[in-house]
mmCIF file of C-alpha atoms in Angstrom:
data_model
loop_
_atom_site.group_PDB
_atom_site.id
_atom_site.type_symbol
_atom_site.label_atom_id
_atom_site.label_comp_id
_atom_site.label_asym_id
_atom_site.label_seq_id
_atom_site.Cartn_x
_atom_site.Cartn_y
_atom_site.Cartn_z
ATOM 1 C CA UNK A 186 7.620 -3.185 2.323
ATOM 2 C CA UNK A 187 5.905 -0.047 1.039
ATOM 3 C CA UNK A 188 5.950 -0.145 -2.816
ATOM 4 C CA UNK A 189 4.123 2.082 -5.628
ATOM 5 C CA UNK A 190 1.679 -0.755 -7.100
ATOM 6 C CA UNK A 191 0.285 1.360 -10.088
ATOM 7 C CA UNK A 192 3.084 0.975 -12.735
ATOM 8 C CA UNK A 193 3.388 2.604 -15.915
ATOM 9 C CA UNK A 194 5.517 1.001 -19.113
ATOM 10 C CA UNK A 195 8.248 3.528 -20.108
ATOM 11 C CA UNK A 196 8.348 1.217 -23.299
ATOM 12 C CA UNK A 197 4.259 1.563 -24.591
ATOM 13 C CA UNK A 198 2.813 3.784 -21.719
ATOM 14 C CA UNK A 199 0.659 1.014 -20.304
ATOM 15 C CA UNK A 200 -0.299 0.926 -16.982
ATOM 16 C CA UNK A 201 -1.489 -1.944 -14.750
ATOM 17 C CA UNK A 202 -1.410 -2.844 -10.862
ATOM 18 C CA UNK A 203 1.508 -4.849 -9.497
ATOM 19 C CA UNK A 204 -0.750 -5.067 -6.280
ATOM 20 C CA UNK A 205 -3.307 -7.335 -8.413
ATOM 21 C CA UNK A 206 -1.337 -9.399 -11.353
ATOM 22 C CA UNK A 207 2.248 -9.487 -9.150
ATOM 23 C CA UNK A 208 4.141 -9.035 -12.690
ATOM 24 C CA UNK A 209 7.233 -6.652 -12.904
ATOM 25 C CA UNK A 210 6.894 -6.899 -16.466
ATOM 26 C CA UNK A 211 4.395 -4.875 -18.550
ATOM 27 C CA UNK A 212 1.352 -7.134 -19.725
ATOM 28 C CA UNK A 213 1.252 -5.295 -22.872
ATOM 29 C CA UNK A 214 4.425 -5.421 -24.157
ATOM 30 C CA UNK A 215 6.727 -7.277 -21.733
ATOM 31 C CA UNK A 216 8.858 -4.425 -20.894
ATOM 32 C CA UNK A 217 10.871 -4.615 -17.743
ATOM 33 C CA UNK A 218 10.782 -0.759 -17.543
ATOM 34 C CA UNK A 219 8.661 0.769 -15.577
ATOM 35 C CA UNK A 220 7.656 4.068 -13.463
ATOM 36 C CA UNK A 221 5.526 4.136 -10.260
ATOM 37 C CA UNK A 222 2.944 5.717 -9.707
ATOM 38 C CA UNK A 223 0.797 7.338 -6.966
ATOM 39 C CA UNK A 224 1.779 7.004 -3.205
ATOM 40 C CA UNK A 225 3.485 4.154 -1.733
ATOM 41 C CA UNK A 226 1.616 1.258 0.154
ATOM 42 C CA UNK A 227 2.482 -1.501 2.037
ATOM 43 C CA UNK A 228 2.144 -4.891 0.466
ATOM 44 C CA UNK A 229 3.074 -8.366 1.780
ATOM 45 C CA UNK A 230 0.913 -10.386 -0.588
ATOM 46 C CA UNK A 231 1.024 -12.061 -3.919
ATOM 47 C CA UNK A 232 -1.134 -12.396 -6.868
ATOM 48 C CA UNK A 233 0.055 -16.430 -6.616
ATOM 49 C CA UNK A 234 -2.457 -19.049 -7.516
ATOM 50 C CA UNK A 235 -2.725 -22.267 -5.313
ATOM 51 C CA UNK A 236 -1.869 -25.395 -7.764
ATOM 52 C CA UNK A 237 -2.233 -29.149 -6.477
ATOM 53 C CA UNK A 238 -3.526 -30.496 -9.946
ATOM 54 C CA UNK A 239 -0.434 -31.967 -10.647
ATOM 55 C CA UNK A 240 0.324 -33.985 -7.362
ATOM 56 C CA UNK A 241 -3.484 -34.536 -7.195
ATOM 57 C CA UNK A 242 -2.857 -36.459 -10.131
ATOM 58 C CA UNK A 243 0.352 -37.926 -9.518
ATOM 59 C CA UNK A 244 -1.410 -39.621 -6.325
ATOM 60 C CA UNK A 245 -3.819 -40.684 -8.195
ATOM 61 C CA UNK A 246 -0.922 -42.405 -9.605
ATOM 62 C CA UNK A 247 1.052 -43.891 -6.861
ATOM 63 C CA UNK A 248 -1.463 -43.780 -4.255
ATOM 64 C CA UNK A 249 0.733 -42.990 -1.448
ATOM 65 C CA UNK A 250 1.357 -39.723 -0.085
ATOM 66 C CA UNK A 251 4.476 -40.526 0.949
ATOM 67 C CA UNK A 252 5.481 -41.049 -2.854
ATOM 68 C CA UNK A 253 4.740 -37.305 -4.321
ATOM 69 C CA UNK A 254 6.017 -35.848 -0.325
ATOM 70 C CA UNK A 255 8.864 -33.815 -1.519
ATOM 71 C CA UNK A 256 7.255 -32.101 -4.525
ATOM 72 C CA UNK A 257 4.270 -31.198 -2.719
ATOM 73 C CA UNK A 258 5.602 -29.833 0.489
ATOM 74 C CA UNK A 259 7.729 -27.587 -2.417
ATOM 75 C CA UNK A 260 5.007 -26.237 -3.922
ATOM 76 C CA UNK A 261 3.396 -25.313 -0.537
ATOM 77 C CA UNK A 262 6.070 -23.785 1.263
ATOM 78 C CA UNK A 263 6.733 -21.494 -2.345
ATOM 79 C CA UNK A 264 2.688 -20.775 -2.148
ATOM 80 C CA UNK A 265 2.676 -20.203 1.810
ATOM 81 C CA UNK A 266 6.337 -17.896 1.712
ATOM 82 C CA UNK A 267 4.341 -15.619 -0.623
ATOM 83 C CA UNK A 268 1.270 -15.126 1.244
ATOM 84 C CA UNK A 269 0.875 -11.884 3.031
ATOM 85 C CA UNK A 270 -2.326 -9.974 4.427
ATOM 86 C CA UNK A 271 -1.462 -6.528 3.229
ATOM 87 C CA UNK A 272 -2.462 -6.128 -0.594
ATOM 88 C CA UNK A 273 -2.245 -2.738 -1.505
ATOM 89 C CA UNK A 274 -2.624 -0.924 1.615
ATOM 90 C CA UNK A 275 -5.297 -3.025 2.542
ATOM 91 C CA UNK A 276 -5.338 -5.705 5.293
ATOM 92 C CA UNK A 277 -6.941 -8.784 4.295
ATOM 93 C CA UNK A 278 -8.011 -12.079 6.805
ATOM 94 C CA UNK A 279 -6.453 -15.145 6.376
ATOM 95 C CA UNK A 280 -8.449 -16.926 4.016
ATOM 96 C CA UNK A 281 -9.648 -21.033 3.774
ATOM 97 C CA UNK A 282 -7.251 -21.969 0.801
ATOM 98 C CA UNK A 283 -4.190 -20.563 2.854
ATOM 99 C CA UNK A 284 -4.992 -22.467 6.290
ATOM 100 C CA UNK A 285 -5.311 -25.446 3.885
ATOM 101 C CA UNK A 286 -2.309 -25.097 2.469
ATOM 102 C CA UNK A 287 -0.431 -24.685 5.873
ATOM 103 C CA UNK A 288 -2.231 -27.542 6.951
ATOM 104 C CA UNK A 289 -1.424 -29.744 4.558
ATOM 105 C CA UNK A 290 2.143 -29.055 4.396
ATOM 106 C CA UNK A 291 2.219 -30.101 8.506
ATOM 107 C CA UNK A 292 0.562 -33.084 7.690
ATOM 108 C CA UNK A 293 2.361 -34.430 4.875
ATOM 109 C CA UNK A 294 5.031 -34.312 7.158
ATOM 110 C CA UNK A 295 3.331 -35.604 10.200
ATOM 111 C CA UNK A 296 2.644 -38.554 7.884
ATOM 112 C CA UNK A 297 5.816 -38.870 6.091
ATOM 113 C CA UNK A 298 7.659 -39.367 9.726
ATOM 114 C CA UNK A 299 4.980 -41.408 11.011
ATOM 115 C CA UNK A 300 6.088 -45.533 10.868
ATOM 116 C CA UNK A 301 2.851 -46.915 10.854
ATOM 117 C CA UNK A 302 0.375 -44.167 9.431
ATOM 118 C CA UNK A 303 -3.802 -45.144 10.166
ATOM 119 C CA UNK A 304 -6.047 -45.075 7.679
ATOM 120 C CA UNK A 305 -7.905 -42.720 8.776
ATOM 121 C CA UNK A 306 -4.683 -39.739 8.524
ATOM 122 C CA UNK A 307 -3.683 -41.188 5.367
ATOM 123 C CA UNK A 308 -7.528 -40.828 4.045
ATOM 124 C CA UNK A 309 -8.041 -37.041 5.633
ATOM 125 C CA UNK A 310 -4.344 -35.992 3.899
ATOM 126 C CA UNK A 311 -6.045 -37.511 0.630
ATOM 127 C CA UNK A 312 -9.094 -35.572 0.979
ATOM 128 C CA UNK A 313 -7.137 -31.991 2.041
ATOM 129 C CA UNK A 314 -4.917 -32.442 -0.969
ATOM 130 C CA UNK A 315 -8.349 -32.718 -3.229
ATOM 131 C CA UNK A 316 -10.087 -29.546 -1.409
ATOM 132 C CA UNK A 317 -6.667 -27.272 -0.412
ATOM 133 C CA UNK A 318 -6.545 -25.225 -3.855
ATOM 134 C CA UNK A 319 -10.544 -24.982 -4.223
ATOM 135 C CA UNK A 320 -10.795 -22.627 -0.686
ATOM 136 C CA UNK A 321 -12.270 -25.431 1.569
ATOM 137 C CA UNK A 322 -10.994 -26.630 5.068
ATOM 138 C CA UNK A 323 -12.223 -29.971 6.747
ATOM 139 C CA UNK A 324 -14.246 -29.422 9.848
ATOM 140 C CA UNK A 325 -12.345 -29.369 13.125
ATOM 141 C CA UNK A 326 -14.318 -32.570 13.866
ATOM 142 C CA UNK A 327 -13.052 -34.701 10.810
ATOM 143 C CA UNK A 328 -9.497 -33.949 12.005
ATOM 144 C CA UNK A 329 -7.931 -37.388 12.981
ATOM 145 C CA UNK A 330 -6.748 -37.196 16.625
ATOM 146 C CA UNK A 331 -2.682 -38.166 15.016
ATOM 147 C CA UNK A 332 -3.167 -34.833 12.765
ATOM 148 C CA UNK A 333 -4.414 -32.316 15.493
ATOM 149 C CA UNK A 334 -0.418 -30.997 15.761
ATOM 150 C CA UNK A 335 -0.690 -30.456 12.149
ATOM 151 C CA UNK A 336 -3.334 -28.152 11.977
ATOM 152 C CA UNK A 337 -2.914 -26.477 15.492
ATOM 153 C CA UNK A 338 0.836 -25.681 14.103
ATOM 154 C CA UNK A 339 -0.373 -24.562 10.548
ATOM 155 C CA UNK A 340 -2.677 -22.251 11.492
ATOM 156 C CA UNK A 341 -0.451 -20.497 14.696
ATOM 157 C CA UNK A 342 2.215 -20.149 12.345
ATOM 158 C CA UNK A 343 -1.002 -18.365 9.098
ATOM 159 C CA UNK A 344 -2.184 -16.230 12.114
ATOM 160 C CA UNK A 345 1.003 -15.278 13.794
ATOM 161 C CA UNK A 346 1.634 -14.146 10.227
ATOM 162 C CA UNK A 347 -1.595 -12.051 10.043
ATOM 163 C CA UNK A 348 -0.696 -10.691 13.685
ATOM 164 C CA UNK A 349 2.585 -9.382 12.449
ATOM 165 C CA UNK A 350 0.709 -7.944 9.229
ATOM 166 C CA UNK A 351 -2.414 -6.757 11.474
ATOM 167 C CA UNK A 352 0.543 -4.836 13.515
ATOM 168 C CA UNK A 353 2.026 -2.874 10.389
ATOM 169 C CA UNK A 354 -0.987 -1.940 9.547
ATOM 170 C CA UNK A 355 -2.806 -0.815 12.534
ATOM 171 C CA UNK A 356 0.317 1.548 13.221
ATOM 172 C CA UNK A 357 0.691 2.358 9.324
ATOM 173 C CA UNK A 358 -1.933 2.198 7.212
ATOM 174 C CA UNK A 359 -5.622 2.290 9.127
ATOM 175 C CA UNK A 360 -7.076 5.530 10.435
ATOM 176 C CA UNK A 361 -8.746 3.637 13.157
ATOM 177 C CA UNK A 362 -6.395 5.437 15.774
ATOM 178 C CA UNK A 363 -7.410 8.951 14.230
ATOM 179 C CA UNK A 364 -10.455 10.708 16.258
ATOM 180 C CA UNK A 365 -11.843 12.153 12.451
ATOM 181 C CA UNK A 366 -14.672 9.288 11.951
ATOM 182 C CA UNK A 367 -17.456 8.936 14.433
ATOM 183 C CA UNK A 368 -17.387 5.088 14.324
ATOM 184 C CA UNK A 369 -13.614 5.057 14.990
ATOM 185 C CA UNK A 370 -13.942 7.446 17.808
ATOM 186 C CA UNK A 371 -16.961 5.403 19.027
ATOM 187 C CA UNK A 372 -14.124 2.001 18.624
ATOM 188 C CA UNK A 373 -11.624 4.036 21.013
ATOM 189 C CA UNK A 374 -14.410 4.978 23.672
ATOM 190 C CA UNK A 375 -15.981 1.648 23.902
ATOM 191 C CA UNK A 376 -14.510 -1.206 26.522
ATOM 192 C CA UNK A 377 -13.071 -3.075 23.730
ATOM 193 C CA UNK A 378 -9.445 -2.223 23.296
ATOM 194 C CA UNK A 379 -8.455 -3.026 19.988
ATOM 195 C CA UNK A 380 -4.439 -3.302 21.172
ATOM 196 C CA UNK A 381 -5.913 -5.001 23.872
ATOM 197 C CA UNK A 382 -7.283 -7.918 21.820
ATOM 198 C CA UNK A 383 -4.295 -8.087 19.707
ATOM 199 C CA UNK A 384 -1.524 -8.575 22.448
ATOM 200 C CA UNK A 385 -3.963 -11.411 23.319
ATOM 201 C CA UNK A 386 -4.302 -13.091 20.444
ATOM 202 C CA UNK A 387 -0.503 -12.775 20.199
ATOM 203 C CA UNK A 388 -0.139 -14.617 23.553
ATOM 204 C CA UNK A 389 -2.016 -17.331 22.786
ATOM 205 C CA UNK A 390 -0.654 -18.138 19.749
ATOM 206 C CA UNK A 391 2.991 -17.791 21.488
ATOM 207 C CA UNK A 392 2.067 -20.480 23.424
ATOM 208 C CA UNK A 393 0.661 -22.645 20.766
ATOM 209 C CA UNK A 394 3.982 -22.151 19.250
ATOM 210 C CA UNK A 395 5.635 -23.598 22.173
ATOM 211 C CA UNK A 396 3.686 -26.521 22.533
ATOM 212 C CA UNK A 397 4.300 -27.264 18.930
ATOM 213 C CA UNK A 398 0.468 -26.740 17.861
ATOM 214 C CA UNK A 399 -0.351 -29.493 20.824
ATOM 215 C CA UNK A 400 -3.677 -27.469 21.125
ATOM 216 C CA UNK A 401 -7.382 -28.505 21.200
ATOM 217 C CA UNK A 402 -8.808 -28.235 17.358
ATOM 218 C CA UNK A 403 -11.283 -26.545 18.826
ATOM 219 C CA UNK A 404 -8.916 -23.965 20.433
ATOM 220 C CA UNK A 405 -7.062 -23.695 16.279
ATOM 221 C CA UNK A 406 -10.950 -22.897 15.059
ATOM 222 C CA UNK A 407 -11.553 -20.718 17.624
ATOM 223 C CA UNK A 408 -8.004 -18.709 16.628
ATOM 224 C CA UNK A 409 -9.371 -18.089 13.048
ATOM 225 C CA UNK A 410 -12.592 -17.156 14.199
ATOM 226 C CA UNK A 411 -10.620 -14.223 16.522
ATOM 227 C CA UNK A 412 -8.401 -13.267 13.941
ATOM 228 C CA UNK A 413 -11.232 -12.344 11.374
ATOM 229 C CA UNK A 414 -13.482 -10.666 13.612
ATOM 230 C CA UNK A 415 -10.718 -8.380 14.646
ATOM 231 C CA UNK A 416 -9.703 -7.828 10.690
ATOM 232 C CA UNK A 417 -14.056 -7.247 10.413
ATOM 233 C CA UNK A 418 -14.019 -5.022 13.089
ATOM 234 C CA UNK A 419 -11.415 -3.180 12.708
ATOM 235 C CA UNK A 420 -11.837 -2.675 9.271
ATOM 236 C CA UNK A 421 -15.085 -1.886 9.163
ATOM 237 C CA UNK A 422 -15.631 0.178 12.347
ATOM 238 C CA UNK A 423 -17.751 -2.830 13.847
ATOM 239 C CA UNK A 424 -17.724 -3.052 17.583
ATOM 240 C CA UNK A 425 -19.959 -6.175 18.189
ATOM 241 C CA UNK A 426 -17.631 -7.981 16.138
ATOM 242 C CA UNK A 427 -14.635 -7.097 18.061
ATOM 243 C CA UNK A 428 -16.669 -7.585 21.326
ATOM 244 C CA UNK A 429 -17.191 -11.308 19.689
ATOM 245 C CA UNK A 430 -13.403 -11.272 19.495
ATOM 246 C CA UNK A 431 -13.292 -10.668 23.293
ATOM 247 C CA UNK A 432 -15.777 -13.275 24.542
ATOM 248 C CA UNK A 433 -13.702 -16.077 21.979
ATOM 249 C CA UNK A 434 -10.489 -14.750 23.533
ATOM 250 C CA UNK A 435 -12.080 -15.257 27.061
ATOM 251 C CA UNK A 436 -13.315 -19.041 26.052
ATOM 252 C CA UNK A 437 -9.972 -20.535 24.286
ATOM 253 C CA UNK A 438 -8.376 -23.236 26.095
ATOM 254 C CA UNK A 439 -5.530 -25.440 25.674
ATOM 255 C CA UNK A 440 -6.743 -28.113 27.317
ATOM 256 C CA UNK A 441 -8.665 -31.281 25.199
ATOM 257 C CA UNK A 442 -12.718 -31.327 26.000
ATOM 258 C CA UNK A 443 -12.447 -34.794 28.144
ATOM 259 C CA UNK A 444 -9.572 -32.976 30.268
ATOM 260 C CA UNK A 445 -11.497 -29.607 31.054
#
């Protein structure tokens, strides 16, 4: 939705940025009256603040994941439902600590379902829980092959997100489609075809979506790595990195390594 972010307090006169702090209320005084100000932007974000501290500890505690399940899978899917990539106007990539999250959240329920969980998932759900809220992501080669759904799912579902978000504001927002900056005339000129790219990415991660995230963790790294060089390159005016978006787009594959 397109909001005015700047606020001003028709209580004290303050003004702050809804876009940054996510408050209604005025930080000064705690009014709930307000005025906007300035032009309207579009803004699917939140100012929201990853928090596992509490479960961390609680498993700690009980030292099954299965035991703190249904709290932490609520406190992700509140965190994930108010994730956007439009702050402001601005389109943003889909960051480490939201992947994480998403990931998490499909394997905590991957290995609350599972009868006879390994070791091995139980340990790497452990070790995302510790690293989630701090912006990491474990490497596509620590993934346990039981958990490869889990983050193949979680991150289709982040970047069909961004895709949706990249839409609104390559058609609302960006001036990349205007002919008034060199670099952006030098984007529409070159072979790379921005709308191109992105009806691409979209059909991939369609069909991730139908095979349930049954995808190569390879082929789930190689998504993010598309999705932020086309948020670098179109943001920035950068054609190598959307012609690095190409060639990853020409390489994914849905089939495992061994099977190619």
């Amino acid at each position: 939705m397109k909001i005015r972010g700047q606020r001003q307090c028709s209580e004290c006169g303050h003004e702050w940025s809804y876009f940054d702090t996510g408050q209604v209320a005025c930080p000064a005084c705690g009014s709930l009256k307000s005025v906007g100000r300035g032009e309207r932007k579009t803004h699917t974000d939140s100012a929201i603040e990853l928090d596992l501290s509490a479960h961390q500890q609680a498993l700690d505690a009980e030292t099954d994941v299965s035991m703190i399940a249904e709290g932490l899978t609520t406190t992700l899917r509140d965190y994930i439902r108010q994730r956007g990539f439009l702050n402001g106007g601005t389109l943003q990539p889909p960051d480490d600590t939201l992947l994480s999250a998403a990931e998490l959240l499909h394997a905590v329920d991957v290995l609350d379902r599972c009868r006879h969980p390994t070791d091995e998932a139980r340990l790497y759900v452990t070790k995302l829980l510790g690293v989630a809220n701090d912006g990491h992501r474990p490497t596509p080669n620590s993934v346990p092959t039981s958990l490869t759904t889990a983050r193949g799912l979680a991150y289709t579902e982040v970047l069909s997100t961004f895709h949706q978000d990249f839409t609104k504001w390559i058609t609302e927002e960006s001036s990349v489609m205007d002919g008034s900056v060199q670099s952006v005339t030098e984007m529409q000129e070159s072979d790379v075809s921005i709308h191109q790219l992105r009806e691409r990415l979209d059909t991939y991660l369609t069909r991730s979506e139908a095979l349930q995230g049954d995808i190569p963790v390879e082929t789930s790294e190689r998504f993010v790595i598309i999705a932020r060089k086309l948020h670098h390159g179109v943001v920035n005016h950068d054609t190598d990195a959307l012609e690095t978006a190409r060639m990853k787009l020409n390489s994914v594959s849905f089939d495992s390594p061994a099977t190619e």
